Coordinates of C-alpha atoms and ligand atoms in Angstrom, one line a residue:
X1015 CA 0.0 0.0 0.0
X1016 CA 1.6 3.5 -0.7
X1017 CA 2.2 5.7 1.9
X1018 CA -0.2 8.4 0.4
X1019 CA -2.7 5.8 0.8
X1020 CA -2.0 5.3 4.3
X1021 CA -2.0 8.8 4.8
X1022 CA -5.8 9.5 3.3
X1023 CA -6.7 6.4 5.3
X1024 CA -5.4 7.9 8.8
X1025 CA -7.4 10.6 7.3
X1026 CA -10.5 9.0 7.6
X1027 CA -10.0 7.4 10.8
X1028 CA -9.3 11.0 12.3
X1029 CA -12.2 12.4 13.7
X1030 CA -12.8 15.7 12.1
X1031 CA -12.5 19.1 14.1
X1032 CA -16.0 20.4 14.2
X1033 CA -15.5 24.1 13.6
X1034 CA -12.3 24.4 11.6
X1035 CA -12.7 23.0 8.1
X1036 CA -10.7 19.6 7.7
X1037 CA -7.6 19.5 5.5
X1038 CA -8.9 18.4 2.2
X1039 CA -5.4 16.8 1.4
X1040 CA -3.9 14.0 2.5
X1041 CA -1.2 15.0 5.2
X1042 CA 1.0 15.8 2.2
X1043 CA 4.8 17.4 3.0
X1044 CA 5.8 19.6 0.5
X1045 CA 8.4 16.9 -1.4
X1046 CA 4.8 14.9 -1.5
X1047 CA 3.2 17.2 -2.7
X1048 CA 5.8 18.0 -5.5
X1049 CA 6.1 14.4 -6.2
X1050 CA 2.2 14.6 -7.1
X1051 CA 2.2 17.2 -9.1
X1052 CA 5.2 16.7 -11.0
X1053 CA 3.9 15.3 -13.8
X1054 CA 1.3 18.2 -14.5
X1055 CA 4.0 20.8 -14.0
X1056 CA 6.1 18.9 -16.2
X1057 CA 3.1 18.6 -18.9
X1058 CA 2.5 22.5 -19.9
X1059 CA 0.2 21.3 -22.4
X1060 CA -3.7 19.8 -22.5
X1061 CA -6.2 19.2 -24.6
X1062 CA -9.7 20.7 -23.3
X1063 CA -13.1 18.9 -24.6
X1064 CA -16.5 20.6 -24.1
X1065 CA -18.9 18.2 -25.8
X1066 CA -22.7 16.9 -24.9
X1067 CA -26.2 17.4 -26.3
X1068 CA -25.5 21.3 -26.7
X1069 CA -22.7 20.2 -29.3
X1070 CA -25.3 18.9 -31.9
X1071 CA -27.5 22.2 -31.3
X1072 CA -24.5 24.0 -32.7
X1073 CA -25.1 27.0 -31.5
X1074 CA -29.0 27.3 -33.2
X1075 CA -32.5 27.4 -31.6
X1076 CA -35.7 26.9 -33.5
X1077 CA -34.1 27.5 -36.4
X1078 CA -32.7 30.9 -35.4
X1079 CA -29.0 31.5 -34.7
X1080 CA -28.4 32.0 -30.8
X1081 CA -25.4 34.1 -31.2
X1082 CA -22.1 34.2 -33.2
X1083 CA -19.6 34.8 -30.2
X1084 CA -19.6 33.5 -26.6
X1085 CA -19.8 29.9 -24.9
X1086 CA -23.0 27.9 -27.2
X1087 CA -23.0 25.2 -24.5
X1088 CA -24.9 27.7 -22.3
X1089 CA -27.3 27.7 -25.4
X1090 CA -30.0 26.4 -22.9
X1091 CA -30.0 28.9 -20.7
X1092 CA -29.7 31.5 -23.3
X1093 CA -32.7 30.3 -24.5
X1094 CA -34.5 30.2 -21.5
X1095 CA -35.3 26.1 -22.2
X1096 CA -36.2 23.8 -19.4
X1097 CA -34.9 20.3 -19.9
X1098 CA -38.2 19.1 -21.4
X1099 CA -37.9 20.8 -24.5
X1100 CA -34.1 21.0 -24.3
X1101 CA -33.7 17.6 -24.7
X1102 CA -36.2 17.0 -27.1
X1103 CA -34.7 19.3 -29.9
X1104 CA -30.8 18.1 -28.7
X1105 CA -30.8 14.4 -28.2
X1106 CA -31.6 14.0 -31.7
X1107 CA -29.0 15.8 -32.7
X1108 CA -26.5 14.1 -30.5
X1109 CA -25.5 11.0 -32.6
X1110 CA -21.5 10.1 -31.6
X1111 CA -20.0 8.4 -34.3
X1112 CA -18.4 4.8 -33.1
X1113 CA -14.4 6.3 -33.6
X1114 CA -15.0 9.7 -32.5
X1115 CA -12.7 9.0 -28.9
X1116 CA -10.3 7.5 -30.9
X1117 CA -10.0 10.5 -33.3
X1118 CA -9.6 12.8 -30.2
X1119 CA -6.8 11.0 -28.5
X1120 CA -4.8 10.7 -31.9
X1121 CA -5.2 14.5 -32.3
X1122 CA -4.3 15.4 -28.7
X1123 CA -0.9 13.2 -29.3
X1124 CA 0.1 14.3 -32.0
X1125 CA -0.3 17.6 -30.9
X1126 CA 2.2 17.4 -28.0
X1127 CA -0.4 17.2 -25.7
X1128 CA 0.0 15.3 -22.3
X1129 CA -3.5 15.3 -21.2
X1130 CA -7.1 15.7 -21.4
X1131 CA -10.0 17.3 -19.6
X1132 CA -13.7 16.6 -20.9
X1133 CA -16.7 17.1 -20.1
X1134 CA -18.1 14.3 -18.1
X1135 CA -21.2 16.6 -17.6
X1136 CA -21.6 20.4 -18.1
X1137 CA -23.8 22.7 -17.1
X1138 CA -27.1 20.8 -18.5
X1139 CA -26.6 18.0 -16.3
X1140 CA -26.5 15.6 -19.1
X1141 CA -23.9 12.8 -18.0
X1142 CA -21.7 11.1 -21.0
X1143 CA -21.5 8.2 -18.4
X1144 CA -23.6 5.5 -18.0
X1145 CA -25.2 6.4 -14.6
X1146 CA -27.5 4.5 -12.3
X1147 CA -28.9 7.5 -10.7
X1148 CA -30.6 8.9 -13.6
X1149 CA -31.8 8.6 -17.2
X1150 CA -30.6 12.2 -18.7
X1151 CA -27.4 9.9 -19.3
X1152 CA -25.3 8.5 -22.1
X1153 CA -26.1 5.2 -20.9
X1154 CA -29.8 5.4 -20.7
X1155 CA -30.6 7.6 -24.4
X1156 CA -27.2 5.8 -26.5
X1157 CA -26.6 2.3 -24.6
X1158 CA -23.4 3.8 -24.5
X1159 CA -20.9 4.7 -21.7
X1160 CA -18.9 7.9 -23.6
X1161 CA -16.4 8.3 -20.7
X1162 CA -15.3 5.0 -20.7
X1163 CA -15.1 5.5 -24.4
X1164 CA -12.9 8.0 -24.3
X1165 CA -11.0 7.6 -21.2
X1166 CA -9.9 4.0 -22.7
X1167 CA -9.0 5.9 -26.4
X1168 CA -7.1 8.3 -24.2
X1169 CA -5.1 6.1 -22.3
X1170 CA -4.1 3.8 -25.1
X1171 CA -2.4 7.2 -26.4
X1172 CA -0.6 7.2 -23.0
X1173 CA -2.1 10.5 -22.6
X1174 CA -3.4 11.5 -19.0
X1175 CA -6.9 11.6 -18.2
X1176 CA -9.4 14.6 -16.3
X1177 CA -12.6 15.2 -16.1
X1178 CA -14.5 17.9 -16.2
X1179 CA -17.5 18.5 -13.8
X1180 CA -20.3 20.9 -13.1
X1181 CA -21.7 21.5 -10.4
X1182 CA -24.1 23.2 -11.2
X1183 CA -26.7 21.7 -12.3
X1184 CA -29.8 22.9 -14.7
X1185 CA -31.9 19.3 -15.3
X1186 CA -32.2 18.4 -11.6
X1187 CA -35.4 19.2 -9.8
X1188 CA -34.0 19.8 -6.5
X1189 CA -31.1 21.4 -7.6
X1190 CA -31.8 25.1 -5.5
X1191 CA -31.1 27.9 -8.2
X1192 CA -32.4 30.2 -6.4
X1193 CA -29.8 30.3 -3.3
X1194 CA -27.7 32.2 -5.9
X1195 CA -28.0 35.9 -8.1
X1196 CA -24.6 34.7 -9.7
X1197 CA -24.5 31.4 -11.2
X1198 CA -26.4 31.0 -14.4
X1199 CA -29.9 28.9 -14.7
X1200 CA -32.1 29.0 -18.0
X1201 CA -35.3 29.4 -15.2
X1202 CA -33.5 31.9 -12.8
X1203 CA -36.7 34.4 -13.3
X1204 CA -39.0 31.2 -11.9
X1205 CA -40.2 30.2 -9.2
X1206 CA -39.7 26.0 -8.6
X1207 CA -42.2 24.3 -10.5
X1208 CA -42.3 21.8 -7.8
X1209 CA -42.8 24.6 -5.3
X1210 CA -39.9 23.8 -3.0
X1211 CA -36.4 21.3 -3.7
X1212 CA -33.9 20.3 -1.3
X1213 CA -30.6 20.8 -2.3
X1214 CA -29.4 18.3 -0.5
X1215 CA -30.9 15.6 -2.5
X1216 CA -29.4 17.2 -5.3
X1217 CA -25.8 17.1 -3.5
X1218 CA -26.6 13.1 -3.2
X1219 CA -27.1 12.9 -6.8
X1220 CA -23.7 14.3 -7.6
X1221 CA -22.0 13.0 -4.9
X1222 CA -22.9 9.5 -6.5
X1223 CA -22.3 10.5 -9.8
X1224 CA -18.9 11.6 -9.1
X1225 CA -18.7 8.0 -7.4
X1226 CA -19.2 6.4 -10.6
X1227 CA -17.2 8.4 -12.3
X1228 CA -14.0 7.7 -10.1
X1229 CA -14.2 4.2 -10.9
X1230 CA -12.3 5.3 -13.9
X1231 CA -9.5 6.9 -12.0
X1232 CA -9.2 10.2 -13.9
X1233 CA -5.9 11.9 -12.7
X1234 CA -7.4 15.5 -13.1
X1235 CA -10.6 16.7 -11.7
X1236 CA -12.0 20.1 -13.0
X1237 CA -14.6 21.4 -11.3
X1238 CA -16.4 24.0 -12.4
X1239 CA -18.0 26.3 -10.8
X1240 CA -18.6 28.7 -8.1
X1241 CA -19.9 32.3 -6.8
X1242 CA -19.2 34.6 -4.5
X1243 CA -22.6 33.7 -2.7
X1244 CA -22.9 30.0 -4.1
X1245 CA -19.6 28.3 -3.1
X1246 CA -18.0 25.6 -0.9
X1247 CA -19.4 23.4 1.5
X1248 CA -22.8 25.4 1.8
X1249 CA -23.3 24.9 -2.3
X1250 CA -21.6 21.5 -2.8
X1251 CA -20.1 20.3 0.6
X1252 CA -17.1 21.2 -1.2
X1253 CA -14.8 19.6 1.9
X1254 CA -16.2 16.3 1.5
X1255 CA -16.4 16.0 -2.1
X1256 CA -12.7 16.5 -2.1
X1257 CA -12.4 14.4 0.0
X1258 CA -14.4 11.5 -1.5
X1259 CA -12.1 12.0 -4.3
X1260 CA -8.6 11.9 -2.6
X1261 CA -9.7 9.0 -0.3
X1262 CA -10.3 7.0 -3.6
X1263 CA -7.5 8.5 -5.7
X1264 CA -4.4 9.6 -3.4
X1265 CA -3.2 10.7 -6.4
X1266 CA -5.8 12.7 -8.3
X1267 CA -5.4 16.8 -8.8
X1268 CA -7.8 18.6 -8.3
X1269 CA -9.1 22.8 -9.6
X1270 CA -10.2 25.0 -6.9
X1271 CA -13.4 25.9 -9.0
X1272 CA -15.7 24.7 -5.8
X1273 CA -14.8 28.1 -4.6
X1274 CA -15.3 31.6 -4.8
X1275 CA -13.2 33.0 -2.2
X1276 CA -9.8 34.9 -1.2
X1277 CA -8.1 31.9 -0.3
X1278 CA -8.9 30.0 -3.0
X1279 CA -7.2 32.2 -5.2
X1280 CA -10.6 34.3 -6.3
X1281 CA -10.7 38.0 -6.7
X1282 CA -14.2 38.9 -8.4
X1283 CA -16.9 37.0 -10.1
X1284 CA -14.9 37.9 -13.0
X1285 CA -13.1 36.1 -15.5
X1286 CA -9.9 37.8 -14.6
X1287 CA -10.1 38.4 -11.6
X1288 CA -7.5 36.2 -9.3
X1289 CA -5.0 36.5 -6.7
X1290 CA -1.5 34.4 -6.9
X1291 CA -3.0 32.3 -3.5
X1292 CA -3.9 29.4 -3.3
X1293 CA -4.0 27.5 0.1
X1294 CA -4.6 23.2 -1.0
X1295 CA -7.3 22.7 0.9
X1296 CA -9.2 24.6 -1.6
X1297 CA -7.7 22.4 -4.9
X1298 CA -4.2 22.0 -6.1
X1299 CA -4.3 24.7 -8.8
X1300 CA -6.0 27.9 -10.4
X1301 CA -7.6 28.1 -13.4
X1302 CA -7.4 31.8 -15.3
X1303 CA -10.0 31.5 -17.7
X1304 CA -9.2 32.8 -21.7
X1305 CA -6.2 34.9 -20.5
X1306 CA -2.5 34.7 -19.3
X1307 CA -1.6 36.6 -16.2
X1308 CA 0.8 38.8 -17.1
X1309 CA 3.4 37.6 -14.9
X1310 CA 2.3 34.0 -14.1
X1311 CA 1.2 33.0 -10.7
X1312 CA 4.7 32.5 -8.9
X1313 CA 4.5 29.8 -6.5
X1314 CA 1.4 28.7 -7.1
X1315 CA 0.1 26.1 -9.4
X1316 CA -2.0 27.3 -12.6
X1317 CA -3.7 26.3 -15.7
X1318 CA -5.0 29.2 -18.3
X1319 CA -8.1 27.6 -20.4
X1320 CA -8.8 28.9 -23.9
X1321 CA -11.1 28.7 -26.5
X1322 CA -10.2 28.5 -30.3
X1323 CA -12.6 30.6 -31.3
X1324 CA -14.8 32.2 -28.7
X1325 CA -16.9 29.3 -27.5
X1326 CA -16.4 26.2 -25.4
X1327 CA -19.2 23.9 -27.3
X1328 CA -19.6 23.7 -30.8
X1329 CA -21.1 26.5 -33.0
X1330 CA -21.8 26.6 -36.8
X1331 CA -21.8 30.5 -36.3
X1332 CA -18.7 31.4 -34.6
X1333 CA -15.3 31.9 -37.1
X1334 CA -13.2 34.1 -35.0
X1335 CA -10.8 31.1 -34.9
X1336 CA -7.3 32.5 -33.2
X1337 CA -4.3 31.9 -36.0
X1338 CA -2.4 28.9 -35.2
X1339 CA 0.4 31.1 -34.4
X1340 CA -0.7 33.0 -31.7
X1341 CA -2.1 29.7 -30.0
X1342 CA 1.4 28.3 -30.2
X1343 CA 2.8 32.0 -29.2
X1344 CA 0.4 31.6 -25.7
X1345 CA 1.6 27.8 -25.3
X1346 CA 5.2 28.7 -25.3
X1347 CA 4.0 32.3 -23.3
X1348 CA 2.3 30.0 -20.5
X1349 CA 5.0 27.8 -20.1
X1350 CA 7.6 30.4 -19.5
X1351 CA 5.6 31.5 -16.8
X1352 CA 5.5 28.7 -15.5
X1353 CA 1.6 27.4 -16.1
X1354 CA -0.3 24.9 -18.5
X1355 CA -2.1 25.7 -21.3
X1356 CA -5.2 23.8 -21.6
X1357 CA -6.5 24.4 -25.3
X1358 CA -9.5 23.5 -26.3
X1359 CA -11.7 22.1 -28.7
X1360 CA -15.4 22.0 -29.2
X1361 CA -16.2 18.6 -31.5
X1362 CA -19.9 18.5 -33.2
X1363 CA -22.7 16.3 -31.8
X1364 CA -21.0 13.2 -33.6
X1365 CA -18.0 13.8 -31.9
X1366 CA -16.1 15.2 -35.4
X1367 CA -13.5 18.3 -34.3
X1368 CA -14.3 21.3 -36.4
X1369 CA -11.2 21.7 -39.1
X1370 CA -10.0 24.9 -38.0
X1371 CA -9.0 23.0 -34.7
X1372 CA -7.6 20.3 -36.3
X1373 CA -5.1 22.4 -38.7
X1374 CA -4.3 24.1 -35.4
X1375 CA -3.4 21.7 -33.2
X1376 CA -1.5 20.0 -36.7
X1377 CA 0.3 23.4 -36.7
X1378 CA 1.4 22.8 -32.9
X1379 CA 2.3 19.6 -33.4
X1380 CA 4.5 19.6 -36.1
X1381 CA 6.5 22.8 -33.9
X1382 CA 6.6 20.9 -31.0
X1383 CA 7.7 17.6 -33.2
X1384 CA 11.0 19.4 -33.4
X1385 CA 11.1 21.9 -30.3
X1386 CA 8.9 20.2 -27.6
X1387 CA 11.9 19.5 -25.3
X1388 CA 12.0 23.1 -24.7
X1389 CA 8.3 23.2 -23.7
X1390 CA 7.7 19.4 -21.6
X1391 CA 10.0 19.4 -18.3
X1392 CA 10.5 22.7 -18.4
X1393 CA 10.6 25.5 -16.1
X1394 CA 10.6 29.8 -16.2
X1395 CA 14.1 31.1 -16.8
X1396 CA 13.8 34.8 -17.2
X1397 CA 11.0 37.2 -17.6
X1398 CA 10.0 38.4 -20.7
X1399 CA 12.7 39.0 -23.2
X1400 CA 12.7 41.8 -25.9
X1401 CA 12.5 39.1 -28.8
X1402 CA 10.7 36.2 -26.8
X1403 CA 10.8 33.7 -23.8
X1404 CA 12.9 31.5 -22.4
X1405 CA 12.0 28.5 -20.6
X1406 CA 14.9 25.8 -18.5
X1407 CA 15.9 22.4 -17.7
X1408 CA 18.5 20.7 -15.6
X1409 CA 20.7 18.2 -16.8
X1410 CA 22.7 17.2 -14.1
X1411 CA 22.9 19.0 -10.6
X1412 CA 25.3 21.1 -12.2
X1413 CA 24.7 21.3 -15.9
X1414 CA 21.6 22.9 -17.3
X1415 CA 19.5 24.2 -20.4
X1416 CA 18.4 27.3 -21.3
X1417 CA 15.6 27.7 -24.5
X1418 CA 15.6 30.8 -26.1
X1419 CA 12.2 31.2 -27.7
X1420 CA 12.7 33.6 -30.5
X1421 CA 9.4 35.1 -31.5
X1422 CA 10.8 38.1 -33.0
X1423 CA 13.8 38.2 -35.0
X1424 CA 15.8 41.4 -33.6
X1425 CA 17.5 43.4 -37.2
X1426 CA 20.9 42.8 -36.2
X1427 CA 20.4 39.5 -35.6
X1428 CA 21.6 39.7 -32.1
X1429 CA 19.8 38.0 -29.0
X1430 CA 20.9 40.0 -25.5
X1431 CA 20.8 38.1 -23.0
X1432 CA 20.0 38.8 -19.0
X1433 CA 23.0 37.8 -17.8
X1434 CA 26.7 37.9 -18.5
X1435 CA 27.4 34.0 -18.6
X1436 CA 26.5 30.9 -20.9
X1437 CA 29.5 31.1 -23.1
X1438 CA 31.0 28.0 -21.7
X1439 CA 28.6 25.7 -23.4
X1440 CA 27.2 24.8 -26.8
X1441 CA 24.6 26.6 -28.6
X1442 CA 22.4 25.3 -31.0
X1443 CA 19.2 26.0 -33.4
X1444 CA 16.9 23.1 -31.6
X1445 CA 15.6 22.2 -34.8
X1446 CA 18.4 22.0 -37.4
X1447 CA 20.8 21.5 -34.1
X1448 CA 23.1 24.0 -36.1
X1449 CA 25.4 25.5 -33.9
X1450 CA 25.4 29.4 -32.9
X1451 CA 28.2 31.7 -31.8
X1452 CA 27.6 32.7 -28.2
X1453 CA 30.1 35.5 -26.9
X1454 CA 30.3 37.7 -24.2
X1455 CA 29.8 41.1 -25.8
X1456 CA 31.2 44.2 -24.4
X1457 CA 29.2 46.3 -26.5
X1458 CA 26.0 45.0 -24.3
X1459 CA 27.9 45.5 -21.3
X1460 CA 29.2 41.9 -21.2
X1461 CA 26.5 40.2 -21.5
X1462 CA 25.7 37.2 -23.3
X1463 CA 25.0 37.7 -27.0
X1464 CA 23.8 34.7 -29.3
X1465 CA 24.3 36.0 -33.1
X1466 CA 21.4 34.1 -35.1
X1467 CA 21.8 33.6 -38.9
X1468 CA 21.4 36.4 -41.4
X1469 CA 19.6 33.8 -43.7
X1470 CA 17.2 32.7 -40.6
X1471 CA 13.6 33.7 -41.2
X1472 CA 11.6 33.4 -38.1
X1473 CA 7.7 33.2 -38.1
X1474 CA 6.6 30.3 -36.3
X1475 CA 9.2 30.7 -33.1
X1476 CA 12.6 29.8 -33.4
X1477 CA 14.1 27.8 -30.3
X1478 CA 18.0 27.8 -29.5
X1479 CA 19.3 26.1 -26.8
X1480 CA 22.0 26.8 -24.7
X1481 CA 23.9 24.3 -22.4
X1482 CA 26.0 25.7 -19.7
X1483 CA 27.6 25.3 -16.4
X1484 CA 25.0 27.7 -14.3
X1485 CA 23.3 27.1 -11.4
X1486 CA 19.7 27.4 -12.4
X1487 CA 17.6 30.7 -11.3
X1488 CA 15.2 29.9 -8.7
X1489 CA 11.4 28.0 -9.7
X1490 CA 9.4 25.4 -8.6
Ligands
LIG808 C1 -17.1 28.7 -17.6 C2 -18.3 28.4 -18.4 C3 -18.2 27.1 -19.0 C4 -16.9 26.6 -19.5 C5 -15.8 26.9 -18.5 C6 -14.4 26.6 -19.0 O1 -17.1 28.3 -16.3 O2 -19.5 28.4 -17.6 O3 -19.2 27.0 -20.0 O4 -17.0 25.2 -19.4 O5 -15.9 28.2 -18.2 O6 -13.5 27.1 -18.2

């Protein structure tokens, strides 16, 4: 048995302190907790899935187009629909093709992906598992269990596996909408049809739902989401959920989306609105939504999600797909400050990705083919440079590399680096492995100059890497 197993089952046998919230993680040191998250830091790079009955919808309503920007898997509540009719006009249109997981996990690989978060069930409460506890399920409409579907496509790519989760909840009649002004609900304006609900049968439905769905052992749970006055134990007894899901999966990491608050690294209800905090009882990392922080989030653990275009779910009417380019440019971005980049893509009811996203990702791909080794394992080096980023990587205790990511080709040629040093090693074009002159300049007051080829054009990024003798700057 491992010892973070023992630890989460000391857990249990503690009895819990009555007033102060119990630890939500295992009794983890800080090496433990590094060991856990290593992987994920070392990743930078996911593949995001929103896909369910709003996919097939595509983004129209009775024949009229719901919008052309903004997340279409809200269509339902844009529309004002209750899950009668909601269903009725999407589950027709929800028809997953029998290869559509295996499509996915190709694409994510090839891309340079490491993992990948979908939707188990979003917003409409529609699970993609086959669930005993209700019939607005995979199971029950297609006979088919689509997360075991595509967790087992996933893993035979070796890729890493998370699921998505709302918490929120618009099919289930005792789900309380009304305890919040902030969260979304297509009957907000309405009183409860049923006159009163109890939340807490609600919270039993997706407490057992999230049982099933850990029988799959997903290393990444995303939860989503929270307000200001919906949050945390009152909303989802946020405490024990986490717990249910580290008691069963030592391992698993988790988002800190069943909050809303200070200390779980929330600033506002809005979008970019979040402090560099995070204390783990609250979830193991933040989740900066369609943005990177300027800076990163030093010593804290974060993930920026983005869309492709402007929506999460699939929509015939939204074309402001993001060039290739500039995805890749926010990969590489991301990574220097030390976060993931979960990308995503929003496949149609039969589960086919939209072409834009695949060219995209292809476009990543074939860059990170030749210069992934300065995005996976990697870690900040210095701040923003002048022409780019720069991201690092130990070799030995004492032998290290540094990537320059060149996103702009300076006119002379010249790179300027931060620091006087890294002369005393090789440096190379990652791609070609051409080698560079590195000297120390005088002209730049000593520092460390790399002089790149007159003939080198640079429009995707251009990585060189540097091997030296340095002891690395300080990171996680
Ligand atoms: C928001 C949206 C949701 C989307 C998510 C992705 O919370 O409600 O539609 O799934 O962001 O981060």
């Amino acid at each position: 048995m491992r010892a973070a197993t023992l630890a989460a089952l000391a857990l249990l046998a503690a009895p819990l302190a009555s007033q102060t919230p119990p630890a939500t993680t295992p009794a983890e040191t800080p090496l433990q907790r590094d060991a856990r998250m290593q992987w994920w830091r070392d990743a930078h790079f996911g593949l995001f899935v929103h896909w369910g009955l709003y996919s097939g919808l595509a983004g129209t309503w009775d024949g009229k187009v719901v919008g052309t920007k903004g997340g279409m898997e809200w269509i339902q509540h844009y529309v004002k629909a209750d899950t009668a009719s909601y269903a009725k006009a999407a589950l027709p249109m929800f028809r997953p093709s029998a290869g559509f997981a295996v499509q996915w996990a190709k694409l994510a690989k090839a891309a340079g992906c490491q993992y990948v978060v979908f939707t188990t069930k979003h917003h409409d409460g529609f699970a993609l598992h086959d669930s005993k506890v209700t019939d607005f399920d995979a199971g029950s409409v297609l006979e088919r269990d689509l997360v075991a579907e595509i967790t087992a496509a996933l893993r035979a790519e070796g890729l890493k596996v998370g699921f998505y989760h709302s918490v929120i909840d618009w099919h289930h009649d005792q789900y309380e909408y009304a305890r919040s002004q902030q969260l979304p609900h297509p009957r907000r304006d309405d009183a409860y049809p049923e006159g009163s609900r109890d939340h807490g049968k609600y919270l039993d439905h997706l407490f057992a739902q999230v049982g099933e769905l850990l029988v799959h052992q997903p290393d990444i749970v995303w939860w989503d989401y929270s307000s200001i006055d919906f949050q945390g134990d009152a909303a989802w007894r946020a405490t024990e959920l986490m717990q249910k899901v580290r008691q069963r999966l030592p391992a698993a990491i988790m988002n800190n989306r069943l909050y809303r608050s200070r200390e779980a690294g929330w600033a506002s209800m809005g979008t970019d609105g979040y402090l560099p905090q995070l204390d783990p009882r609250f979830g193991d990392f933040i989740t900066p939504e369609q943005h990177v922080p300027p800076n990163g989030m030093p010593g804290v653990d974060w993930e920026t999600c983005m869309t492709m275009n402007t929506t999460w779910g699939y929509s015939d009417h939204d074309t402001a797909w993001k060039p290739a380019k500039e995805l890749l440019h926010n990969l590489i971005d991301i990574t220097a400050k030390g976060g993931n980049f979960l990308l995503n893509i929003g496949p149609r009811g039969d589960g086919s990705v939209p072409t834009e996203s695949i060219a995209a990702l292809q476009t990543i791909g074939a860059w990170m083919q030749q210069n992934g080794e300065a995005i996976l394992g990697t870690r900040p080096a210095f701040a923003d440079l002048p022409f780019g980023r720069s991201t690092r990587k130990p070799l030995s205790p004492n032998r290290a590399k540094l990537y320059l990511h060149v996103f702009e080709k300076p006119t002379d040629g010249r790179l300027v680096l931060p620091a006087a040093d890294y002369v005393d090693g090789t440096c190379r074009l990652l791609a070609s492995g051409a080698a560079l002159p590195v000297s120390k300049d005088a002209a730049a007051g000593g520092a460390a100059v790399v002089q790149l080829p007159a003939s080198l054009v640079v429009d995707l990024p251009v990585v060189i890497a540097i091997e030296h003798g340095l002891p690395l700057p300080a990171g996680k």
